[in-house]
Tab-separated table of C-alpha atoms in Angstrom:
chain	number	residue	atom	x	y	z
L	1	MET	CA	-0.003	0.004	-0.041
L	2	LYS	CA	1.193	3.382	-0.947
L	3	VAL	CA	-0.416	6.819	-0.098
L	4	ILE	CA	0.472	9.989	-2.295
L	5	PRO	CA	-0.608	13.256	-0.716
L	6	VAL	CA	-1.705	15.796	-3.388
L	7	PRO	CA	-1.832	19.412	-2.027
L	8	CYS	CA	-4.892	21.250	-3.447
L	9	LEU	CA	-6.314	24.861	-3.167
L	10	SER	CA	-4.665	26.773	-0.442
L	11	ASP	CA	-4.234	24.176	2.309
L	12	ASN	CA	-6.304	21.040	1.315
L	13	TYR	CA	-5.180	17.488	0.693
L	14	ALA	CA	-6.395	14.962	-1.829
L	15	TYR	CA	-4.729	11.647	-1.671
L	16	VAL	CA	-4.053	8.829	-4.105
L	17	LEU	CA	-4.180	5.388	-2.617
L	18	VAL	CA	-2.250	2.748	-4.388
L	19	ASP	CA	-2.989	-0.987	-3.911
L	20	THR	CA	0.501	-2.241	-4.908
L	21	GLU	CA	-0.579	-5.785	-4.777
L	22	GLY	CA	-3.732	-5.542	-6.899
L	23	LYS	CA	-2.444	-2.697	-9.089
L	24	GLN	CA	-5.495	-0.541	-8.505
L	25	VAL	CA	-5.904	3.070	-7.442
L	26	ALA	CA	-8.477	5.053	-5.345
L	27	VAL	CA	-8.693	8.784	-4.771
L	28	ILE	CA	-9.697	10.628	-1.660
L	29	ASP	CA	-11.392	13.967	-1.863
L	30	PRO	CA	-10.018	14.886	-5.351
L	31	VAL	CA	-11.120	18.515	-5.211
L	32	GLU	CA	-8.753	19.485	-8.031
L	33	PRO	CA	-9.323	16.596	-10.505
L	34	GLU	CA	-6.625	17.586	-13.027
L	35	LYS	CA	-3.895	17.479	-10.287
L	36	VAL	CA	-5.044	14.244	-8.771
L	37	LEU	CA	-5.713	12.342	-12.134
L	38	LYS	CA	-2.246	13.337	-13.342
L	39	HIS	CA	-0.769	11.237	-10.392
L	40	VAL	CA	-3.173	8.301	-11.324
L	41	GLU	CA	-2.120	8.410	-14.984
L	42	ALA	CA	1.577	8.470	-14.022
L	43	LEU	CA	1.018	5.267	-12.098
L	44	GLY	CA	-0.524	3.436	-15.037
L	45	MET	CA	-2.966	1.696	-12.926
L	46	GLU	CA	-6.759	1.455	-12.999
L	47	LEU	CA	-8.722	4.005	-11.011
L	48	THR	CA	-11.598	2.003	-9.399
L	49	ALA	CA	-12.771	4.015	-6.357
L	50	LEU	CA	-13.263	7.450	-5.027
L	51	LEU	CA	-13.631	7.997	-1.287
L	52	THR	CA	-15.364	11.248	-0.022
L	53	THR	CA	-14.700	12.133	3.604
L	54	HIS	CA	-17.606	14.687	3.769
L	55	HIS	CA	-19.871	16.959	1.679
L	56	HIS	CA	-18.067	20.287	1.979
L	57	ALA	CA	-17.130	21.630	-1.441
L	58	ASP	CA	-13.467	21.908	-0.659
L	59	HIS	CA	-13.542	18.127	-0.519
L	60	SER	CA	-16.223	16.920	-2.724
L	61	ALA	CA	-16.424	19.560	-5.524
L	62	GLY	CA	-14.193	17.442	-7.909
L	63	ASN	CA	-16.395	14.376	-7.774
L	64	ASN	CA	-18.567	15.095	-10.783
L	65	GLU	CA	-15.652	15.822	-12.996
L	66	VAL	CA	-13.834	12.579	-11.905
L	67	ALA	CA	-17.039	10.662	-12.408
L	68	LYS	CA	-17.407	11.913	-15.960
L	69	ALA	CA	-13.769	11.195	-16.689
L	70	LYS	CA	-13.957	7.629	-15.287
L	71	PRO	CA	-17.354	6.132	-16.101
L	72	GLY	CA	-18.321	3.255	-13.802
L	73	LEU	CA	-16.276	4.608	-10.862
L	74	GLU	CA	-17.547	3.600	-7.455
L	75	ILE	CA	-17.994	6.752	-5.384
L	76	TYR	CA	-18.315	6.347	-1.664
L	77	GLY	CA	-19.713	8.801	0.869
L	78	GLY	CA	-21.621	9.314	4.031
L	79	ASP	CA	-24.935	11.017	2.940
L	80	SER	CA	-26.942	12.205	-0.024
L	81	ARG	CA	-25.011	15.568	-0.237
L	82	ILE	CA	-22.039	13.788	-1.739
L	83	PRO	CA	-21.892	14.550	-5.475
L	84	SER	CA	-22.074	11.573	-7.879
L	85	MET	CA	-22.244	9.141	-4.985
L	86	THR	CA	-22.875	5.522	-6.006
L	87	LYS	CA	-22.581	3.924	-2.511
L	88	GLN	CA	-23.699	5.439	0.718
L	89	LEU	CA	-21.831	3.917	3.645
L	90	LYS	CA	-23.148	3.059	7.159
L	91	ASP	CA	-21.025	3.125	10.265
L	92	GLY	CA	-18.809	0.131	10.436
L	93	GLU	CA	-19.532	-1.019	6.832
L	94	GLU	CA	-16.663	-2.845	5.184
L	95	PHE	CA	-15.630	-3.327	1.597
L	96	THR	CA	-12.543	-4.348	-0.347
L	97	PHE	CA	-10.662	-2.238	-2.776
L	98	GLY	CA	-8.354	-4.702	-4.674
L	99	SER	CA	-6.359	-6.448	-2.050
L	100	LEU	CA	-7.001	-3.772	0.568
L	101	HIS	CA	-9.749	-3.992	3.282
L	102	VAL	CA	-11.622	-0.745	4.034
L	103	ARG	CA	-13.944	0.040	7.011
L	104	ALA	CA	-16.048	3.117	7.098
L	105	ILE	CA	-16.166	4.988	10.438
L	106	GLN	CA	-18.877	7.418	10.849
L	107	THR	CA	-17.484	10.411	12.560
L	108	PHE	CA	-20.061	13.031	13.517
L	109	GLY	CA	-18.999	16.422	14.808
L	110	HIS	CA	-17.766	18.539	11.883
L	111	THR	CA	-20.587	17.256	9.602
L	112	THR	CA	-23.125	14.525	9.685
L	113	SER	CA	-21.815	13.299	6.353
L	114	SER	CA	-18.329	12.651	7.778
L	115	ILE	CA	-16.834	9.302	7.182
L	116	CYS	CA	-13.182	8.266	8.039
L	117	TYR	CA	-11.820	5.552	5.921
L	118	TYR	CA	-9.661	2.821	7.768
L	119	VAL	CA	-7.665	0.992	5.264
L	120	GLN	CA	-5.653	-2.224	6.080
L	121	ASP	CA	-3.105	-3.934	3.887
L	122	LYS	CA	-3.033	-7.172	5.510
L	123	HIS	CA	-0.271	-8.617	3.224
L	124	ASN	CA	2.222	-5.943	4.510
L	125	ASP	CA	0.729	-5.445	7.963
L	126	GLU	CA	0.082	-1.776	7.232
L	127	ARG	CA	-2.873	0.463	8.120
L	128	VAL	CA	-3.939	4.047	7.469
L	129	VAL	CA	-6.922	6.175	8.143
L	130	PHE	CA	-8.106	9.141	6.147
L	131	THR	CA	-9.819	11.513	8.520
L	132	GLY	CA	-10.959	14.482	6.348
L	133	ASP	CA	-11.902	17.345	8.649
L	134	THR	CA	-12.666	15.351	11.692
L	135	LEU	CA	-9.009	14.730	12.997
L	136	PHE	CA	-6.277	16.992	12.005
L	137	VAL	CA	-2.642	16.650	13.047
L	138	GLY	CA	-2.824	18.336	16.481
L	139	GLY	CA	-6.387	19.437	16.103
L	140	CYS	CA	-10.009	18.665	14.972
L	141	GLY	CA	-12.642	20.266	12.828
L	142	ARG	CA	-15.059	22.853	13.852
L	143	LEU	CA	-18.405	21.673	15.199
L	144	PHE	CA	-20.622	22.779	12.182
L	145	GLU	CA	-23.245	20.010	12.417
L	146	GLY	CA	-22.549	18.217	15.598
L	147	THR	CA	-22.137	18.512	19.262
L	148	PRO	CA	-19.076	18.238	21.611
L	149	GLN	CA	-20.379	14.735	22.547
L	150	ASP	CA	-20.364	13.766	18.886
L	151	MET	CA	-16.834	14.892	18.292
L	152	TYR	CA	-15.674	13.248	21.630
L	153	ASP	CA	-17.127	9.935	20.379
L	154	SER	CA	-15.601	10.318	17.020
L	155	LEU	CA	-12.020	11.039	18.259
L	156	ASN	CA	-11.861	9.384	21.694
L	157	VAL	CA	-14.037	6.464	21.249
L	158	LYS	CA	-13.861	5.513	17.616
L	159	LEU	CA	-10.515	6.706	16.204
L	160	ALA	CA	-8.669	6.311	19.528
L	161	ALA	CA	-9.566	2.570	19.338
L	162	LEU	CA	-7.517	2.041	16.180
L	163	PRO	CA	-3.969	0.613	16.554
L	164	ARG	CA	-1.351	3.230	17.521
L	165	ASP	CA	0.723	2.595	14.499
L	166	THR	CA	-2.188	3.629	12.101
L	167	LYS	CA	-0.984	6.369	9.894
L	168	VAL	CA	-3.222	9.312	9.862
L	169	TYR	CA	-3.899	11.311	6.669
L	170	ALA	CA	-5.983	14.504	7.378
L	171	GLY	CA	-7.820	16.825	5.026
L	172	HIS	CA	-5.892	20.028	5.591
L	173	GLU	CA	-2.397	21.324	6.283
L	174	TYR	CA	-3.197	23.051	9.531
L	175	THR	CA	-0.455	21.426	11.658
L	176	ASN	CA	1.736	24.413	12.560
L	177	SER	CA	-1.073	26.646	13.560
L	178	ASN	CA	-2.756	23.714	15.463
L	179	PHE	CA	0.432	23.194	17.465
L	180	LYS	CA	0.685	26.872	18.340
L	181	PHE	CA	-2.742	26.530	20.006
L	182	ALA	CA	-1.944	23.161	21.511
L	183	ARG	CA	1.215	24.455	23.213
L	184	SER	CA	-1.067	27.306	24.849
L	185	VAL	CA	-3.079	24.679	26.618
L	186	ASP	CA	-0.649	21.787	27.033
L	187	GLY	CA	2.741	23.608	27.228
L	188	ASP	CA	4.582	21.142	29.286
L	189	ASN	CA	3.796	18.201	26.983
L	190	SER	CA	7.357	17.091	25.828
L	191	ASP	CA	5.872	14.920	23.108
L	192	LEU	CA	3.955	17.795	21.699
L	193	ILE	CA	7.050	20.142	21.880
L	194	ALA	CA	9.199	17.647	20.091
L	195	LYS	CA	6.634	17.029	17.393
L	196	ALA	CA	5.958	20.721	16.837
L	197	VAL	CA	9.573	21.377	16.321
L	198	ARG	CA	9.777	18.327	13.913
L	199	CYS	CA	6.871	19.532	11.860
L	200	ALA	CA	7.806	23.150	11.655
L	201	ALA	CA	10.597	22.190	9.196
L	202	LEU	CA	8.255	20.086	6.978
L	203	PRO	CA	6.307	21.350	3.921
L	204	ILE	CA	3.965	18.346	4.239
L	205	THR	CA	3.276	16.918	7.790
L	206	MET	CA	1.273	13.938	6.736
L	207	PRO	CA	1.069	11.299	7.920
L	208	SER	CA	0.836	11.468	11.697
L	209	THR	CA	-0.139	8.336	13.568
L	210	ILE	CA	-2.987	7.533	16.070
L	211	GLY	CA	-0.406	7.063	18.749
L	212	GLU	CA	1.147	10.449	18.089
L	213	GLU	CA	-2.313	12.160	18.186
L	214	LEU	CA	-3.170	10.416	21.452
L	215	ASP	CA	0.064	11.879	22.896
L	216	THR	CA	0.118	15.337	21.411
L	217	ASN	CA	-3.523	16.370	20.213
L	218	PRO	CA	-5.325	18.457	22.905
L	219	PHE	CA	-8.704	17.101	21.656
L	220	MET	CA	-7.616	13.477	22.257
L	221	ARG	CA	-6.131	14.449	25.641
L	222	VAL	CA	-9.333	15.854	27.322
L	223	ASP	CA	-8.917	13.316	30.285
L	224	GLN	CA	-5.549	14.736	31.102
L	225	PRO	CA	-4.886	17.106	34.054
L	226	ALA	CA	-3.189	19.753	31.943
L	227	LEU	CA	-6.267	20.168	29.742
L	228	GLN	CA	-8.585	20.066	32.665
L	229	LYS	CA	-6.450	22.755	34.344
L	230	ALA	CA	-6.628	24.924	31.190
L	231	THR	CA	-10.380	24.730	30.871
L	232	GLY	CA	-11.370	24.562	34.487
L	233	LYS	CA	-13.427	21.500	33.638
L	234	THR	CA	-13.190	17.820	34.505
L	235	ASP	CA	-15.795	16.061	32.441
L	236	PRO	CA	-13.982	15.133	29.178
L	237	VAL	CA	-16.875	16.208	26.908
L	238	GLU	CA	-16.968	19.542	28.625
L	239	VAL	CA	-13.189	19.888	28.353
L	240	LEU	CA	-13.461	19.146	24.696
L	241	ALA	CA	-16.215	21.718	24.239
L	242	ALA	CA	-14.229	24.267	26.113
L	243	VAL	CA	-10.894	23.546	24.215
L	244	ARG	CA	-12.777	23.778	20.967
L	245	LYS	CA	-14.220	27.212	21.841
L	246	MET	CA	-10.711	28.343	22.907
L	247	LYS	CA	-9.344	27.200	19.603
L	248	ASP	CA	-12.152	29.031	17.647
L	249	ASN	CA	-11.124	32.224	19.291
L	250	PHE	CA	-7.409	31.729	19.232
């Protein structure tokens, strides 16, 4: 399995997912189709799937063009707002893409159309998750269509349960600004400090891992004393709500 990040717009990421065993390609959120399809063509493999993380236009606006360019393409998504969708996924639904195994994780909070795609390459013992605008490196999405409880469940119940070595590919390059905020509420976290320094020198900070996010992301550390102290709250959901509000105004 190989993942190719494709920077799009001002700070978005689309991704090309390569099944190196089955010689097939999927694309994730190809908002600038020409850029993404250029990578697909260079690989010389068949494009068989398009995975949409949520309906916002900066992620899904390329779907129609890709669908026209590749008739018969399976286009996955979380609700009826996904353009050109051919398959609406339920939470926990599983499917195969070539030799790769994919599980849809419904992650409410940012939108009610949000799906994270957990992909396993069992031949090579590798696993990745495409998190759209639910989980960022060092942050999470704004709560446009969900509650703090929704985002808590998405981050700290569902995504936190994935193996620590799962690579995380998020929908935006927000890492350095996220870390500036994270250090304002969790400033004594040595793992956070080290990762912030490391990422500051990188033009592309993907991938992270679930383990690194559990150790450094304030929205996945809402049960920790430092975050409770910063917010004056002890209930993890209330901590997340407070941290999100603080980030919105940072």
